[in-house]
Amino acid sequence: MTISVPATSANLGPGFDTLGLAVDLRNRVEFHPSKFFSVSIKGEGENNPRLKGNNLFISIFNEHYTRLTKKKQNFKFSFYNQIPMSRGLGSSSAVIVSAVASAHEAAGIRVSKRRILNHALVYEPHPDNITPAVMGGFNVATIEKNKVFSQKKHLPDYLKAVVVIPNKQMNTAKSRTILPKSYSKENAIYNLSHTALTVAAFFNEDWEMLKLAAQDRFHQKARMKTLPELFSVQKVAYESGALMSTLSGSGSTFFSLVYDDDSAMIANRLRQKFPDFGVKVLDFDNSGLIIER
């Protein structure tokens, strides 16, 4: 069996812990019952021996598989990882979602994507990454009574994502500690209105509105100060024609939404200005979690 989950970019400016979308950069795991337990990793994380012994995927998989089957079984797991770790592209959410889905498949129990999403919420209490990881596309999500409620918008082929990936990792939990403990009513209203406008722009495909809509007063500036080059990344992206340009999750990746026709030019300008950073042009992913039986 093969399970794959896409990378995600969350917050999208003002939509703190609420908005997210999926891009076509995937982590894939293949697994089957085996006499002995084994783990192999190719791609991101392959040179980190700790991932084989202290693996979040294995922990969640075993927890669910044991709960579902009431027995223990050894498996051989082969991971093929494309999503950079601790760069704000949802690598942890991809691990969580794929582990929950894999355990159900291994147990022979088929469940809906919504069920998998709600199981994933146990390990990731914010729905902005796990929702697009499961559903694909652009998503707005909220939590009520320990369940995720969300709406999805399919993203058209004439849009592309340009992601700038610095060589510095950022820890999401640590990055939350630098944020304000409270916000003024003025700033709360500002973010609420801009989040609403961002959602409306996506669903109405009013892409030219996004530059104005995607402004934020909650988290971006404080997080970007830890890597000041990101202010220049955003400036160059907008000067080159990006429709929106926002910190991806807690960073360090910077995400820009662009027209396909502009994508190569914008990516090349970013590469020229920031030669030490990785720059990728990616399709958007509208599939989310994929299970191949």
Tab-separated table of C-alpha atoms in Angstrom:
chain	number	residue	atom	x	y	z
A	1	MET	CA	0.000	0.000	0.000
A	2	THR	CA	1.139	3.540	-0.732
A	3	ILE	CA	0.005	6.704	1.015
A	4	SER	CA	1.033	10.204	-0.080
A	5	VAL	CA	0.324	13.636	1.384
A	6	PRO	CA	1.125	17.077	-0.078
A	7	ALA	CA	3.039	19.976	1.382
A	8	THR	CA	0.945	22.857	2.674
A	9	SER	CA	1.277	26.596	3.207
A	10	ALA	CA	-0.727	27.904	6.140
A	11	ASN	CA	-1.967	31.238	7.505
A	12	LEU	CA	-1.634	32.981	4.112
A	13	GLY	CA	-1.147	36.303	5.822
A	14	PRO	CA	-4.019	37.219	8.155
A	15	GLY	CA	-5.644	33.773	8.446
A	16	PHE	CA	-3.689	32.722	11.526
A	17	ASP	CA	-4.334	29.027	12.340
A	18	THR	CA	-7.286	29.123	9.913
A	19	LEU	CA	-6.284	29.300	6.234
A	20	GLY	CA	-4.122	26.933	4.235
A	21	LEU	CA	-3.558	25.438	0.804
A	22	ALA	CA	-1.776	22.437	-0.677
A	23	VAL	CA	1.107	22.442	-3.155
A	24	ASP	CA	2.394	19.587	-5.285
A	25	LEU	CA	5.349	18.510	-3.206
A	26	ARG	CA	4.661	15.130	-1.618
A	27	ASN	CA	5.810	12.760	1.087
A	28	ARG	CA	5.080	9.151	0.216
A	29	VAL	CA	5.200	6.009	2.338
A	30	GLU	CA	5.005	2.419	1.123
A	31	PHE	CA	4.453	-0.356	3.644
A	32	HIS	CA	3.587	-4.032	3.974
A	33	PRO	CA	3.560	-6.672	6.737
A	34	SER	CA	6.972	-8.119	7.460
A	35	LYS	CA	8.591	-10.647	9.753
A	36	PHE	CA	10.813	-7.866	11.087
A	37	PHE	CA	10.177	-4.175	11.640
A	38	SER	CA	12.249	-1.910	9.367
A	39	VAL	CA	12.364	1.716	8.237
A	40	SER	CA	14.093	3.230	5.216
A	41	ILE	CA	14.084	6.935	4.326
A	42	LYS	CA	14.985	8.577	1.031
A	43	GLY	CA	14.953	12.295	0.359
A	44	GLU	CA	14.375	14.776	3.177
A	45	GLY	CA	15.607	13.356	6.482
A	46	GLU	CA	17.529	10.437	5.001
A	47	ASN	CA	20.740	11.546	6.714
A	48	ASN	CA	19.084	11.915	10.106
A	49	PRO	CA	19.485	8.579	11.955
A	50	ARG	CA	17.194	9.751	14.766
A	51	LEU	CA	14.193	9.582	12.439
A	52	LYS	CA	14.539	5.817	12.229
A	53	GLY	CA	14.520	5.348	15.991
A	54	ASN	CA	12.321	8.217	17.160
A	55	ASN	CA	9.803	8.459	14.364
A	56	LEU	CA	6.530	10.364	14.827
A	57	PHE	CA	4.927	8.404	12.001
A	58	ILE	CA	5.697	5.033	13.604
A	59	SER	CA	4.428	6.173	16.999
A	60	ILE	CA	1.068	7.358	15.617
A	61	PHE	CA	0.764	4.379	13.262
A	62	ASN	CA	1.316	1.867	16.067
A	63	GLU	CA	-1.107	3.663	18.364
A	64	HIS	CA	-3.927	3.522	15.806
A	65	TYR	CA	-3.140	0.087	14.410
A	66	THR	CA	-3.143	-1.448	17.889
A	67	ARG	CA	-6.384	0.338	18.771
A	68	LEU	CA	-8.079	-0.828	15.583
A	69	THR	CA	-6.882	-4.446	15.490
A	70	LYS	CA	-6.073	-5.215	19.140
A	71	LYS	CA	-2.847	-6.875	17.973
A	72	LYS	CA	0.739	-6.075	17.099
A	73	GLN	CA	2.238	-6.600	13.661
A	74	ASN	CA	5.630	-5.777	12.186
A	75	PHE	CA	5.760	-3.739	8.995
A	76	LYS	CA	8.402	-2.655	6.550
A	77	PHE	CA	8.112	1.110	5.904
A	78	SER	CA	9.768	2.924	3.011
A	79	PHE	CA	9.556	6.716	3.114
A	80	TYR	CA	10.135	8.970	0.112
A	81	ASN	CA	10.155	12.550	1.389
A	82	GLN	CA	10.034	15.697	-0.741
A	83	ILE	CA	8.781	18.152	1.894
A	84	PRO	CA	11.581	20.106	3.639
A	85	MET	CA	11.542	19.699	7.402
A	86	SER	CA	10.863	22.630	9.771
A	87	ARG	CA	10.536	25.114	6.924
A	88	GLY	CA	6.843	26.019	7.196
A	89	LEU	CA	5.605	23.637	4.501
A	90	GLY	CA	3.597	21.306	6.704
A	91	SER	CA	6.062	18.431	7.036
A	92	SER	CA	4.730	17.492	10.488
A	93	SER	CA	1.117	17.579	9.296
A	94	ALA	CA	2.042	15.344	6.355
A	95	VAL	CA	3.559	12.820	8.764
A	96	ILE	CA	0.520	12.883	11.055
A	97	VAL	CA	-2.027	12.529	8.256
A	98	SER	CA	-0.125	9.751	6.497
A	99	ALA	CA	0.339	7.819	9.767
A	100	VAL	CA	-3.370	7.922	10.634
A	101	ALA	CA	-4.391	6.965	7.081
A	102	SER	CA	-1.783	4.185	6.869
A	103	ALA	CA	-2.881	2.608	10.144
A	104	HIS	CA	-6.492	2.430	8.974
A	105	GLU	CA	-5.464	0.952	5.628
A	106	ALA	CA	-3.207	-1.602	7.307
A	107	ALA	CA	-6.091	-2.588	9.579
A	108	GLY	CA	-8.372	-3.008	6.564
A	109	ILE	CA	-10.670	-0.221	7.698
A	110	ARG	CA	-11.659	2.375	5.132
A	111	VAL	CA	-12.766	5.704	6.524
A	112	SER	CA	-13.598	9.090	5.046
A	113	LYS	CA	-11.080	11.883	4.663
A	114	ARG	CA	-13.082	13.863	7.211
A	115	ARG	CA	-12.600	11.076	9.766
A	116	ILE	CA	-8.869	10.988	9.111
A	117	LEU	CA	-8.736	14.767	9.483
A	118	ASN	CA	-10.445	14.639	12.860
A	119	HIS	CA	-8.081	11.910	14.053
A	120	ALA	CA	-5.137	14.083	12.942
A	121	LEU	CA	-6.470	16.932	15.069
A	122	VAL	CA	-5.460	14.977	18.186
A	123	TYR	CA	-1.782	15.457	17.265
A	124	GLU	CA	-1.993	18.862	15.564
A	125	PRO	CA	-4.483	21.142	17.336
A	126	HIS	CA	-4.509	23.785	14.585
A	127	PRO	CA	-6.422	22.928	11.391
A	128	ASP	CA	-4.628	25.249	8.940
A	129	ASN	CA	-2.088	22.658	7.729
A	130	ILE	CA	-3.806	19.324	8.318
A	131	THR	CA	-6.970	20.371	6.463
A	132	PRO	CA	-5.351	21.078	3.063
A	133	ALA	CA	-3.027	18.110	3.634
A	134	VAL	CA	-6.088	15.852	3.712
A	135	MET	CA	-8.425	17.720	1.370
A	136	GLY	CA	-6.123	19.486	-1.089
A	137	GLY	CA	-6.852	22.904	-2.578
A	138	PHE	CA	-7.433	26.097	-0.598
A	139	ASN	CA	-9.201	25.620	2.740
A	140	VAL	CA	-10.701	27.724	5.478
A	141	ALA	CA	-11.145	25.712	8.661
A	142	THR	CA	-12.345	26.022	12.222
A	143	ILE	CA	-12.730	23.679	15.196
A	144	GLU	CA	-15.941	23.049	17.105
A	145	LYS	CA	-16.377	20.303	19.713
A	146	ASN	CA	-13.049	18.689	18.776
A	147	LYS	CA	-13.970	18.404	15.091
A	148	VAL	CA	-12.737	20.275	12.029
A	149	PHE	CA	-15.301	22.110	9.927
A	150	SER	CA	-13.971	23.428	6.635
A	151	GLN	CA	-14.699	24.625	3.128
A	152	LYS	CA	-12.496	23.878	0.112
A	153	LYS	CA	-11.823	25.787	-3.088
A	154	HIS	CA	-10.287	24.011	-6.086
A	155	LEU	CA	-7.302	26.016	-7.365
A	156	PRO	CA	-7.062	26.529	-11.140
A	157	ASP	CA	-4.168	25.359	-13.310
A	158	TYR	CA	-3.286	28.877	-14.462
A	159	LEU	CA	-1.980	29.675	-10.970
A	160	LYS	CA	1.346	28.515	-9.581
A	161	ALA	CA	3.144	28.668	-6.258
A	162	VAL	CA	6.650	30.088	-6.030
A	163	VAL	CA	8.298	29.128	-2.753
A	164	VAL	CA	11.541	30.550	-1.426
A	165	ILE	CA	13.121	28.098	1.010
A	166	PRO	CA	15.905	29.507	3.218
A	167	ASN	CA	18.585	27.236	4.621
A	168	LYS	CA	17.443	28.025	8.158
A	169	GLN	CA	14.914	25.884	9.992
A	170	MET	CA	12.196	27.377	12.198
A	171	ASN	CA	10.494	25.557	15.039
A	172	THR	CA	6.749	26.279	15.095
A	173	ALA	CA	6.375	25.921	18.859
A	174	LYS	CA	9.338	28.215	19.493
A	175	SER	CA	8.098	30.759	16.951
A	176	ARG	CA	4.800	31.045	18.836
A	177	THR	CA	6.639	32.226	21.941
A	178	ILE	CA	7.741	35.432	20.189
A	179	LEU	CA	4.162	36.430	19.355
A	180	PRO	CA	2.169	38.911	21.485
A	181	LYS	CA	0.144	37.436	24.337
A	182	SER	CA	-2.801	39.685	23.429
A	183	TYR	CA	-3.970	41.895	20.577
A	184	SER	CA	-5.794	45.211	20.474
A	185	LYS	CA	-9.379	45.327	19.280
A	186	GLU	CA	-8.195	47.396	16.318
A	187	ASN	CA	-5.700	44.751	15.202
A	188	ALA	CA	-8.157	41.920	15.829
A	189	ILE	CA	-10.722	43.620	13.596
A	190	TYR	CA	-8.023	44.308	11.008
A	191	ASN	CA	-7.072	40.641	10.787
A	192	LEU	CA	-10.672	39.452	10.901
A	193	SER	CA	-11.645	41.700	7.984
A	194	HIS	CA	-8.560	40.825	5.944
A	195	THR	CA	-9.047	37.108	6.539
A	196	ALA	CA	-12.656	37.372	5.385
A	197	LEU	CA	-11.572	39.301	2.299
A	198	THR	CA	-8.859	36.736	1.520
A	199	VAL	CA	-11.388	33.894	1.669
A	200	ALA	CA	-13.835	35.803	-0.536
A	201	ALA	CA	-11.086	36.575	-3.058
A	202	PHE	CA	-10.128	32.892	-3.316
A	203	PHE	CA	-13.686	31.651	-3.716
A	204	ASN	CA	-14.566	34.385	-6.214
A	205	GLU	CA	-11.227	33.966	-8.036
A	206	ASP	CA	-10.522	37.674	-7.607
A	207	TRP	CA	-6.769	37.142	-7.559
A	208	GLU	CA	-5.903	40.829	-7.942
A	209	MET	CA	-7.549	41.463	-4.546
A	210	LEU	CA	-5.159	39.179	-2.691
A	211	LYS	CA	-2.248	41.610	-2.304
A	212	LEU	CA	-4.457	43.937	-0.288
A	213	ALA	CA	-6.383	41.173	1.474
A	214	ALA	CA	-3.364	39.152	2.630
A	215	GLN	CA	-1.973	41.782	4.996
A	216	ASP	CA	-1.474	40.772	8.616
A	217	ARG	CA	-0.953	42.300	12.052
A	218	PHE	CA	-0.861	39.126	14.162
A	219	HIS	CA	2.263	37.115	13.437
A	220	GLN	CA	4.176	37.710	10.203
A	221	LYS	CA	6.295	40.720	11.146
A	222	ALA	CA	7.458	39.241	14.453
A	223	ARG	CA	8.408	35.950	12.821
A	224	MET	CA	10.076	37.556	9.797
A	225	LYS	CA	12.332	39.583	12.113
A	226	THR	CA	14.097	36.333	13.041
A	227	LEU	CA	15.254	36.136	9.405
A	228	PRO	CA	15.200	39.732	8.119
A	229	GLU	CA	15.993	38.718	4.525
A	230	LEU	CA	12.351	37.616	4.293
A	231	PHE	CA	11.227	41.260	4.139
A	232	SER	CA	13.323	41.607	0.986
A	233	VAL	CA	11.961	38.341	-0.403
A	234	GLN	CA	8.416	39.666	-0.078
A	235	LYS	CA	9.377	43.023	-1.611
A	236	VAL	CA	11.038	41.421	-4.645
A	237	ALA	CA	8.126	39.007	-5.120
A	238	TYR	CA	5.588	41.846	-5.193
A	239	GLU	CA	7.767	44.053	-7.412
A	240	SER	CA	8.027	41.106	-9.826
A	241	GLY	CA	4.265	40.638	-10.077
A	242	ALA	CA	3.252	38.165	-7.349
A	243	LEU	CA	-0.472	38.219	-6.583
A	244	MET	CA	0.161	37.524	-2.907
A	245	SER	CA	3.323	36.869	-0.927
A	246	THR	CA	3.174	35.593	2.644
A	247	LEU	CA	5.190	33.758	5.244
A	248	SER	CA	4.455	30.049	4.894
A	249	GLY	CA	3.230	28.837	8.259
A	250	SER	CA	5.753	29.942	10.865
A	251	GLY	CA	8.530	30.042	8.218
A	252	SER	CA	11.186	30.042	7.146
A	253	THR	CA	9.715	29.430	3.674
A	254	PHE	CA	8.063	32.332	1.874
A	255	PHE	CA	5.083	31.556	-0.366
A	256	SER	CA	3.937	33.544	-3.387
A	257	LEU	CA	0.872	32.923	-5.513
A	258	VAL	CA	1.475	33.906	-9.137
A	259	TYR	CA	0.041	33.511	-12.603
A	260	ASP	CA	1.569	30.590	-14.507
A	261	ASP	CA	2.753	32.943	-17.268
A	262	ASP	CA	4.752	34.954	-14.711
A	263	SER	CA	6.073	32.075	-12.628
A	264	ALA	CA	9.417	31.463	-14.372
A	265	MET	CA	10.299	35.168	-14.436
A	266	ILE	CA	9.409	35.704	-10.784
A	267	ALA	CA	11.309	32.591	-9.712
A	268	ASN	CA	14.398	33.649	-11.685
A	269	ARG	CA	14.407	37.110	-10.106
A	270	LEU	CA	14.184	35.569	-6.661
A	271	ARG	CA	17.033	33.162	-7.457
A	272	GLN	CA	19.202	36.065	-8.648
A	273	LYS	CA	18.488	38.140	-5.546
A	274	PHE	CA	18.757	35.267	-3.056
A	275	PRO	CA	21.296	32.764	-4.433
A	276	ASP	CA	21.696	31.027	-1.059
A	277	PHE	CA	17.998	30.172	-0.841
A	278	GLY	CA	16.143	27.428	-2.679
A	279	VAL	CA	13.428	28.579	-5.088
A	280	LYS	CA	10.785	26.235	-6.502
A	281	VAL	CA	7.857	26.709	-8.855
A	282	LEU	CA	5.097	24.307	-7.841
A	283	ASP	CA	1.647	23.367	-9.039
A	284	PHE	CA	-1.164	23.554	-6.554
A	285	ASP	CA	-2.465	20.225	-5.293
A	286	ASN	CA	-6.236	19.709	-5.317
A	287	SER	CA	-6.166	16.027	-4.308
A	288	GLY	CA	-4.761	16.079	-0.795
A	289	LEU	CA	-4.326	12.661	0.775
A	290	ILE	CA	-3.955	9.909	-1.856
A	291	ILE	CA	-4.292	6.216	-0.998
A	292	GLU	CA	-3.071	3.704	-3.590
A	293	ARG	CA	-4.202	0.179	-2.867
